[in-house]
Amino acid sequence: MTQHPRAEIDQLAEASIAALRAPSILNTQPWRWRLEGEHAELWADRARRLDGLDPDGRLLLLSCGTALHHATVALRAAGYAADIERLPDAERPDLLARIRQGAPGPAERDLYAAIYRRRTDRRPFADRRPDGSVLAELGAAAERHGTHLHVVRPDQVAAFASAVAHANAVERADDRYRADILAWTTRPRQERDGVSARSTVPAGSQPVPPRDLNPAAPATLRPGPGADRGTVYLVLAVDAEAPAAWLAAGEALSDVWLTLTARGLAASPISEVVEVEPVRAALRRLLGGAGHPAIAVRVGYPEQDAGPVPVSTRRSGTDTVGLPGQP
Ligand SMILES: Cc1cc2nc3c(=O)[nH]c(=O)nc-3n(C[C@H](O)[C@H](O)[C@H](O)COP(=O)(O)O)c2cc1C
């Protein structure tokens, strides 16, 4: 049955609104959607790139990839295949994707519900370790996007932890990096972006040190009794250092994160290991040279009785979605 174009625009608009919930580096939400007849365009918003922390824009593209995958999940939940053309115009590299509703198909709602439950959970996780079958499922989610998920082996966790500590130390000594963190953890409320102290925890005795996201105000989320003993550290790797690979890594990050959320697990990314070049190279060696690390993620079960992490703020559809005829 041919749908009226109006209905298609409505589906695409809904998908772009669901994509607002996507995770992004420091909650910068560095994308814009433009609805154009029967397709929606996803554009990178370079004005939101972090100069100190992300000069190449790799984390910006990862963030846009999470938004793209969220939109796809929303269309599939509505019963459409979602056709995507990635980087369709070499002359306009900031046009990241063109997405159409696609053919009707079975409604896939599993991951859709996870969009609204997913949070970055920075609290130490419980002692129960995610088992091999759930890790295999996460690996399959990464492979769907042509990326690979490496599990840091228990005997490699100490080396991984020192790589994270080293990245943190290098960044703390860098004025431009510190300026990015300060700016995006003290955003005026009406901007509806940035990281709030309500979703960060104070540094404790976690085996892998958390990034300090609290230069201006103390963290207010209670860390709870977890000790991160069951936590698994994953590294998502790509085959090339290039924009298309970083966009795919973002789609994979979203797929892995929504999948683990649907299985009752929680996660928080550790991107400092890819932000500092020598640390990224050391991590690549730790993986045995298999692929280029795009991001690391800690995954575990939240402690029983741990309440929900507060939902983080987002911009509105009016700020991020342009309708036909609008600039
Ligand atoms: C590419 C990328 C890198 C991120 N890096 C980190 C990080 O290094 N440390 C951290 O605590 N959170 C990190 N995050 C999580 C964001 O801070 C988080 O998604 C954002 O603040 C929105 O919060 P929410 O995920 O709870 O919706 C990252 C997210 C993305 C997509």
Tab-separated table of C-alpha atoms and ligand atoms in Angstrom:
chain	number	residue	atom	x	y	z
A	1	MET	CA	0.000	0.000	0.000
A	2	THR	CA	1.414	3.414	-0.949
A	3	GLN	CA	1.386	5.807	1.944
A	4	HIS	CA	0.537	9.448	1.708
A	5	PRO	CA	3.831	11.444	1.880
A	6	ARG	CA	2.429	13.305	4.885
A	7	ALA	CA	2.342	10.039	6.865
A	8	GLU	CA	5.931	9.329	5.853
A	9	ILE	CA	7.036	12.727	7.090
A	10	ASP	CA	5.251	12.060	10.376
A	11	GLN	CA	7.111	8.734	10.807
A	12	LEU	CA	10.443	10.353	10.034
A	13	ALA	CA	9.695	13.265	12.379
A	14	GLU	CA	8.861	10.810	15.153
A	15	ALA	CA	12.071	8.904	14.501
A	16	SER	CA	14.128	12.096	14.714
A	17	ILE	CA	12.415	12.972	18.007
A	18	ALA	CA	13.175	9.492	19.421
A	19	ALA	CA	16.788	10.033	18.288
A	20	LEU	CA	17.031	12.992	20.661
A	21	ARG	CA	17.434	10.433	23.460
A	22	ALA	CA	20.670	9.164	21.881
A	23	PRO	CA	23.828	9.431	23.982
A	24	SER	CA	26.499	11.921	22.885
A	25	ILE	CA	29.895	13.046	24.076
A	26	LEU	CA	29.279	15.344	27.095
A	27	ASN	CA	25.651	15.474	25.960
A	28	THR	CA	26.573	17.912	23.174
A	29	GLN	CA	23.852	16.480	20.869
A	30	PRO	CA	25.910	17.551	17.827
A	31	TRP	CA	23.358	16.868	15.086
A	32	ARG	CA	20.477	18.366	13.169
A	33	TRP	CA	17.724	16.679	11.208
A	34	ARG	CA	16.141	18.093	8.093
A	35	LEU	CA	12.915	16.573	6.837
A	36	GLU	CA	12.881	16.671	3.046
A	37	GLY	CA	9.797	15.109	1.466
A	38	GLU	CA	10.187	11.355	1.659
A	39	HIS	CA	13.490	11.331	3.473
A	40	ALA	CA	15.146	12.816	6.524
A	41	GLU	CA	18.696	14.114	6.422
A	42	LEU	CA	21.050	13.818	9.364
A	43	TRP	CA	23.611	16.642	9.517
A	44	ALA	CA	26.646	17.008	11.762
A	45	ASP	CA	26.504	20.222	13.792
A	46	ARG	CA	30.201	21.186	13.878
A	47	ALA	CA	29.477	24.212	16.081
A	48	ARG	CA	29.006	21.630	18.863
A	49	ARG	CA	32.352	19.890	18.319
A	50	LEU	CA	34.696	19.962	21.314
A	51	ASP	CA	37.935	21.750	20.330
A	52	GLY	CA	40.153	20.348	23.065
A	53	LEU	CA	38.748	16.887	23.508
A	54	ASP	CA	37.697	16.048	19.968
A	55	PRO	CA	39.726	18.056	17.413
A	56	ASP	CA	39.224	15.432	14.659
A	57	GLY	CA	35.474	15.214	15.259
A	58	ARG	CA	35.591	11.448	15.763
A	59	LEU	CA	33.453	11.573	18.916
A	60	LEU	CA	31.097	13.990	17.185
A	61	LEU	CA	30.605	11.385	14.439
A	62	LEU	CA	30.208	8.585	16.971
A	63	SER	CA	27.536	10.685	18.680
A	64	CYS	CA	25.741	11.298	15.371
A	65	GLY	CA	25.928	7.556	14.700
A	66	THR	CA	24.056	6.840	17.922
A	67	ALA	CA	21.325	9.279	16.811
A	68	LEU	CA	21.138	7.584	13.400
A	69	HIS	CA	20.733	4.155	14.968
A	70	HIS	CA	18.108	5.426	17.435
A	71	ALA	CA	16.087	6.799	14.487
A	72	THR	CA	16.355	3.428	12.731
A	73	VAL	CA	15.149	1.612	15.837
A	74	ALA	CA	12.139	3.956	16.024
A	75	LEU	CA	11.221	3.314	12.379
A	76	ARG	CA	11.580	-0.466	12.830
A	77	ALA	CA	9.379	-0.299	15.923
A	78	ALA	CA	6.733	1.384	13.779
A	79	GLY	CA	7.002	-1.513	11.295
A	80	TYR	CA	9.268	-0.080	8.566
A	81	ALA	CA	12.580	-1.356	7.234
A	82	ALA	CA	14.379	2.049	7.356
A	83	ASP	CA	16.562	2.561	4.256
A	84	ILE	CA	19.763	4.460	4.951
A	85	GLU	CA	22.284	6.062	2.598
A	86	ARG	CA	25.380	6.963	4.597
A	87	LEU	CA	27.580	9.917	3.590
A	88	PRO	CA	25.629	10.254	0.324
A	89	ASP	CA	27.368	13.393	-1.000
A	90	ALA	CA	31.177	13.693	-1.098
A	91	GLU	CA	30.807	17.459	-1.685
A	92	ARG	CA	28.877	17.843	1.564
A	93	PRO	CA	30.672	15.697	4.189
A	94	ASP	CA	28.492	17.007	7.015
A	95	LEU	CA	25.454	15.397	5.418
A	96	LEU	CA	25.911	12.134	7.304
A	97	ALA	CA	22.902	10.159	6.183
A	98	ARG	CA	19.687	10.199	4.259
A	99	ILE	CA	17.045	7.975	5.769
A	100	ARG	CA	13.778	6.785	4.277
A	101	GLN	CA	10.970	4.941	5.960
A	102	GLY	CA	11.431	1.855	3.747
A	103	ALA	CA	9.160	-1.112	3.137
A	104	PRO	CA	6.615	-2.224	5.750
A	105	GLY	CA	7.790	-5.170	7.840
A	106	PRO	CA	7.298	-6.713	11.252
A	107	ALA	CA	7.356	-4.199	14.122
A	108	GLU	CA	10.528	-4.727	16.194
A	109	ARG	CA	9.906	-3.179	19.583
A	110	ASP	CA	12.573	-4.771	21.781
A	111	LEU	CA	15.215	-2.101	21.388
A	112	TYR	CA	12.699	0.732	21.100
A	113	ALA	CA	11.614	0.392	24.724
A	114	ALA	CA	15.298	0.495	25.728
A	115	ILE	CA	15.681	3.971	24.143
A	116	TYR	CA	13.681	5.434	27.022
A	117	ARG	CA	15.260	3.271	29.749
A	118	ARG	CA	18.922	3.663	28.737
A	119	ARG	CA	21.106	5.991	30.827
A	120	THR	CA	24.832	6.462	31.257
A	121	ASP	CA	25.305	4.674	34.592
A	122	ARG	CA	28.643	5.743	36.097
A	123	ARG	CA	28.056	3.993	39.437
A	124	PRO	CA	30.222	0.971	40.323
A	125	PHE	CA	28.400	-2.203	39.242
A	126	ALA	CA	27.569	-5.372	41.182
A	127	ASP	CA	29.691	-8.537	41.579
A	128	ARG	CA	27.665	-10.584	39.060
A	129	ARG	CA	29.598	-10.739	35.790
A	130	PRO	CA	27.730	-10.637	32.454
A	131	ASP	CA	27.951	-14.185	31.060
A	132	GLY	CA	29.336	-15.369	27.749
A	133	SER	CA	25.970	-15.578	26.001
A	134	VAL	CA	25.063	-11.950	26.672
A	135	LEU	CA	28.581	-10.848	25.649
A	136	ALA	CA	28.165	-12.836	22.420
A	137	GLU	CA	24.891	-11.011	21.811
A	138	LEU	CA	26.651	-7.664	22.266
A	139	GLY	CA	29.420	-8.816	19.915
A	140	ALA	CA	26.795	-9.662	17.288
A	141	ALA	CA	25.247	-6.189	17.728
A	142	ALA	CA	28.658	-4.625	16.972
A	143	GLU	CA	29.263	-6.886	13.948
A	144	ARG	CA	25.919	-5.817	12.426
A	145	HIS	CA	27.625	-2.471	11.752
A	146	GLY	CA	30.939	-3.877	10.510
A	147	THR	CA	32.672	-3.156	13.840
A	148	HIS	CA	34.182	-5.510	16.401
A	149	LEU	CA	33.767	-5.762	20.153
A	150	HIS	CA	36.760	-6.888	22.209
A	151	VAL	CA	36.329	-8.000	25.781
A	152	VAL	CA	39.273	-6.863	27.902
A	153	ARG	CA	40.440	-10.106	29.536
A	154	PRO	CA	40.686	-10.154	33.346
A	155	ASP	CA	44.498	-10.349	33.089
A	156	GLN	CA	44.455	-7.199	30.905
A	157	VAL	CA	42.281	-5.050	33.197
A	158	ALA	CA	45.265	-3.622	35.137
A	159	ALA	CA	46.938	-2.501	31.878
A	160	PHE	CA	43.614	-1.077	30.682
A	161	ALA	CA	43.171	0.798	33.988
A	162	SER	CA	46.616	2.342	33.734
A	163	ALA	CA	45.885	3.421	30.134
A	164	VAL	CA	42.710	5.161	31.381
A	165	ALA	CA	44.609	6.793	34.277
A	166	HIS	CA	47.311	7.994	31.900
A	167	ALA	CA	44.723	9.474	29.494
A	168	ASN	CA	43.056	11.274	32.406
A	169	ALA	CA	46.386	12.705	33.564
A	170	VAL	CA	47.321	13.931	30.064
A	171	GLU	CA	43.929	15.594	29.652
A	172	ARG	CA	43.922	17.240	33.075
A	173	ALA	CA	47.195	18.934	32.137
A	174	ASP	CA	45.653	20.385	28.954
A	175	ASP	CA	43.938	23.804	29.243
A	176	ARG	CA	41.745	23.310	26.178
A	177	TYR	CA	40.500	19.970	27.447
A	178	ARG	CA	39.744	21.451	30.885
A	179	ALA	CA	37.861	24.295	29.208
A	180	ASP	CA	35.644	21.785	27.319
A	181	ILE	CA	34.811	19.868	30.493
A	182	LEU	CA	34.062	23.035	32.440
A	183	ALA	CA	31.890	24.459	29.652
A	184	TRP	CA	29.801	21.310	29.164
A	185	THR	CA	29.318	20.546	32.864
A	186	THR	CA	28.081	24.066	33.653
A	187	ARG	CA	25.677	24.693	30.772
A	188	PRO	CA	22.781	27.087	31.479
A	189	ARG	CA	19.652	25.053	32.192
A	190	GLN	CA	17.742	26.548	29.246
A	191	GLU	CA	20.280	25.079	26.774
A	192	ARG	CA	19.042	21.588	27.689
A	193	ASP	CA	22.371	19.894	27.025
A	194	GLY	CA	25.634	19.124	28.863
A	195	VAL	CA	26.305	16.818	31.816
A	196	SER	CA	24.689	17.496	35.178
A	197	ALA	CA	26.247	16.653	38.569
A	198	ARG	CA	23.027	14.667	39.191
A	199	SER	CA	24.296	11.938	36.856
A	200	THR	CA	27.928	11.725	37.985
A	201	VAL	CA	29.462	9.948	40.965
A	202	PRO	CA	32.393	10.949	43.157
A	203	ALA	CA	35.663	9.091	42.514
A	204	GLY	CA	35.904	6.034	44.750
A	205	SER	CA	38.059	2.947	44.647
A	206	GLN	CA	36.909	1.588	41.268
A	207	PRO	CA	39.534	-0.576	39.540
A	208	VAL	CA	39.281	1.680	36.476
A	209	PRO	CA	39.298	5.348	37.521
A	210	PRO	CA	36.246	7.351	36.393
A	211	ARG	CA	36.728	10.550	34.434
A	212	ASP	CA	36.416	13.669	36.595
A	213	LEU	CA	33.300	15.388	35.302
A	214	ASN	CA	32.938	17.663	38.313
A	215	PRO	CA	35.303	20.594	38.045
A	216	ALA	CA	32.691	23.098	39.266
A	217	ALA	CA	30.236	21.236	41.521
A	218	PRO	CA	30.405	18.008	43.524
A	219	ALA	CA	28.848	14.896	41.975
A	220	THR	CA	25.500	14.202	43.585
A	221	LEU	CA	24.545	10.706	42.351
A	222	ARG	CA	25.101	8.201	45.170
A	223	PRO	CA	27.602	5.564	44.019
A	224	GLY	CA	25.967	2.794	46.134
A	225	PRO	CA	27.690	-0.341	47.449
A	226	GLY	CA	29.020	-1.725	44.137
A	227	ALA	CA	32.746	-2.358	43.768
A	228	ASP	CA	32.884	-3.020	39.999
A	229	ARG	CA	34.027	-6.591	40.655
A	230	GLY	CA	31.735	-8.052	37.969
A	231	THR	CA	32.245	-5.209	35.501
A	232	VAL	CA	33.381	-6.091	31.995
A	233	TYR	CA	35.370	-3.621	29.902
A	234	LEU	CA	34.683	-3.680	26.177
A	235	VAL	CA	36.521	-1.971	23.347
A	236	LEU	CA	34.673	-1.273	20.134
A	237	ALA	CA	37.094	-1.344	17.206
A	238	VAL	CA	36.801	-0.314	13.558
A	239	ASP	CA	38.777	-1.375	10.472
A	240	ALA	CA	39.798	2.152	9.421
A	241	GLU	CA	40.439	5.588	10.925
A	242	ALA	CA	37.906	7.453	8.783
A	243	PRO	CA	34.584	9.323	9.130
A	244	ALA	CA	32.504	6.438	7.723
A	245	ALA	CA	34.007	4.078	10.305
A	246	TRP	CA	33.380	6.494	13.197
A	247	LEU	CA	29.752	6.943	12.110
A	248	ALA	CA	29.374	3.138	11.980
A	249	ALA	CA	31.009	2.884	15.417
A	250	GLY	CA	28.337	5.234	16.773
A	251	GLU	CA	25.581	3.085	15.295
A	252	ALA	CA	27.249	0.034	16.828
A	253	LEU	CA	27.616	1.758	20.212
A	254	SER	CA	23.900	2.507	20.189
A	255	ASP	CA	23.005	-1.047	19.142
A	256	VAL	CA	25.245	-2.587	21.840
A	257	TRP	CA	23.951	-0.177	24.500
A	258	LEU	CA	20.250	-0.649	23.710
A	259	THR	CA	20.774	-4.438	23.535
A	260	LEU	CA	22.443	-4.574	26.937
A	261	THR	CA	19.792	-2.266	28.409
A	262	ALA	CA	17.099	-4.654	27.138
A	263	ARG	CA	18.939	-7.464	28.998
A	264	GLY	CA	18.948	-5.595	32.354
A	265	LEU	CA	22.580	-4.476	32.109
A	266	ALA	CA	23.912	-0.928	32.349
A	267	ALA	CA	26.928	0.835	30.885
A	268	SER	CA	29.030	3.955	30.652
A	269	PRO	CA	31.500	4.835	27.903
A	270	ILE	CA	35.178	5.541	28.555
A	271	SER	CA	36.248	7.664	25.607
A	272	GLU	CA	39.374	9.264	27.087
A	273	VAL	CA	41.352	6.216	25.900
A	274	VAL	CA	40.718	7.173	22.274
A	275	GLU	CA	41.001	10.943	22.770
A	276	VAL	CA	44.739	10.795	23.589
A	277	GLU	CA	46.653	9.440	20.592
A	278	PRO	CA	49.468	7.550	22.397
A	279	VAL	CA	46.889	5.934	24.673
A	280	ARG	CA	44.796	4.928	21.678
A	281	ALA	CA	47.917	3.327	20.173
A	282	ALA	CA	48.637	1.495	23.456
A	283	LEU	CA	45.066	0.203	23.530
A	284	ARG	CA	45.417	-1.000	19.948
A	285	ARG	CA	48.509	-2.971	21.007
A	286	LEU	CA	46.560	-4.394	23.971
A	287	LEU	CA	43.994	-5.710	21.479
A	288	GLY	CA	46.792	-7.385	19.552
A	289	GLY	CA	46.607	-4.831	16.736
A	290	ALA	CA	43.158	-6.065	15.666
A	291	GLY	CA	41.316	-2.949	14.520
A	292	HIS	CA	41.422	0.682	15.635
A	293	PRO	CA	39.797	1.387	19.009
A	294	ALA	CA	36.800	3.698	18.533
A	295	ILE	CA	35.524	3.776	22.133
A	296	ALA	CA	35.625	1.713	25.329
A	297	VAL	CA	32.596	0.908	27.475
A	298	ARG	CA	32.199	-0.511	30.967
A	299	VAL	CA	29.249	-2.870	31.327
A	300	GLY	CA	27.720	-4.549	34.358
A	301	TYR	CA	24.628	-5.214	36.437
A	302	PRO	CA	23.431	-2.311	38.552
A	303	GLU	CA	23.432	-3.099	42.285
A	304	GLN	CA	20.098	-4.438	43.529
A	305	ASP	CA	18.109	-1.574	45.041
A	306	ALA	CA	20.141	0.964	43.073
A	307	GLY	CA	17.509	3.450	42.016
A	308	PRO	CA	17.345	4.720	38.448
A	309	VAL	CA	19.928	7.221	37.232
A	310	PRO	CA	18.118	10.531	36.615
A	311	VAL	CA	17.205	11.110	33.000
A	312	SER	CA	19.534	13.610	31.338
A	313	THR	CA	18.255	16.684	29.566
A	314	ARG	CA	17.758	17.059	25.791
A	315	ARG	CA	17.075	19.865	23.365
A	316	SER	CA	13.628	20.068	21.817
A	317	GLY	CA	12.524	18.914	18.382
A	318	THR	CA	12.091	22.572	17.399
A	319	ASP	CA	15.816	23.125	17.998
A	320	THR	CA	17.015	20.032	16.176
A	321	VAL	CA	14.513	19.120	13.443
A	322	GLY	CA	13.964	21.358	10.413
A	323	LEU	CA	10.700	20.920	8.531
A	324	PRO	CA	10.432	21.136	4.727
A	325	GLY	CA	10.959	24.695	3.574
A	326	GLN	CA	12.869	25.667	6.711
A	327	PRO	CA	16.624	26.375	6.566
B	1	LIG	C1	30.901	9.112	21.874
B	1	LIG	C2	30.563	9.190	23.354
B	1	LIG	C3	31.598	9.329	24.297
B	1	LIG	C4	31.290	9.372	25.661
B	1	LIG	N1	32.318	9.428	26.581
B	1	LIG	C5	32.039	9.366	27.899
B	1	LIG	C6	33.098	9.299	28.864
B	1	LIG	O1	34.280	9.243	28.523
B	1	LIG	N2	32.764	9.258	30.188
B	1	LIG	C7	31.460	9.275	30.599
B	1	LIG	O2	31.233	9.230	31.796
B	1	LIG	N3	30.422	9.331	29.696
B	1	LIG	C8	30.700	9.370	28.372
B	1	LIG	N4	29.671	9.406	27.457
B	1	LIG	C9	28.275	9.444	27.921
B	1	LIG	C10	27.674	10.852	27.762
B	1	LIG	O3	28.217	11.727	28.705
B	1	LIG	C11	26.140	10.721	27.912
B	1	LIG	O4	25.645	9.964	26.840
B	1	LIG	C12	25.419	12.072	27.918
B	1	LIG	O5	25.841	12.838	29.007
B	1	LIG	C13	23.885	11.883	27.976
B	1	LIG	O6	23.500	11.127	29.099
B	1	LIG	P1	22.691	9.764	28.966
B	1	LIG	O7	23.587	8.801	28.220
B	1	LIG	O8	22.440	9.316	30.382
B	1	LIG	O9	21.441	10.030	28.207
B	1	LIG	C14	29.948	9.339	26.088
B	1	LIG	C15	28.916	9.194	25.130
B	1	LIG	C16	29.226	9.107	23.781
B	1	LIG	C17	28.121	8.903	22.767
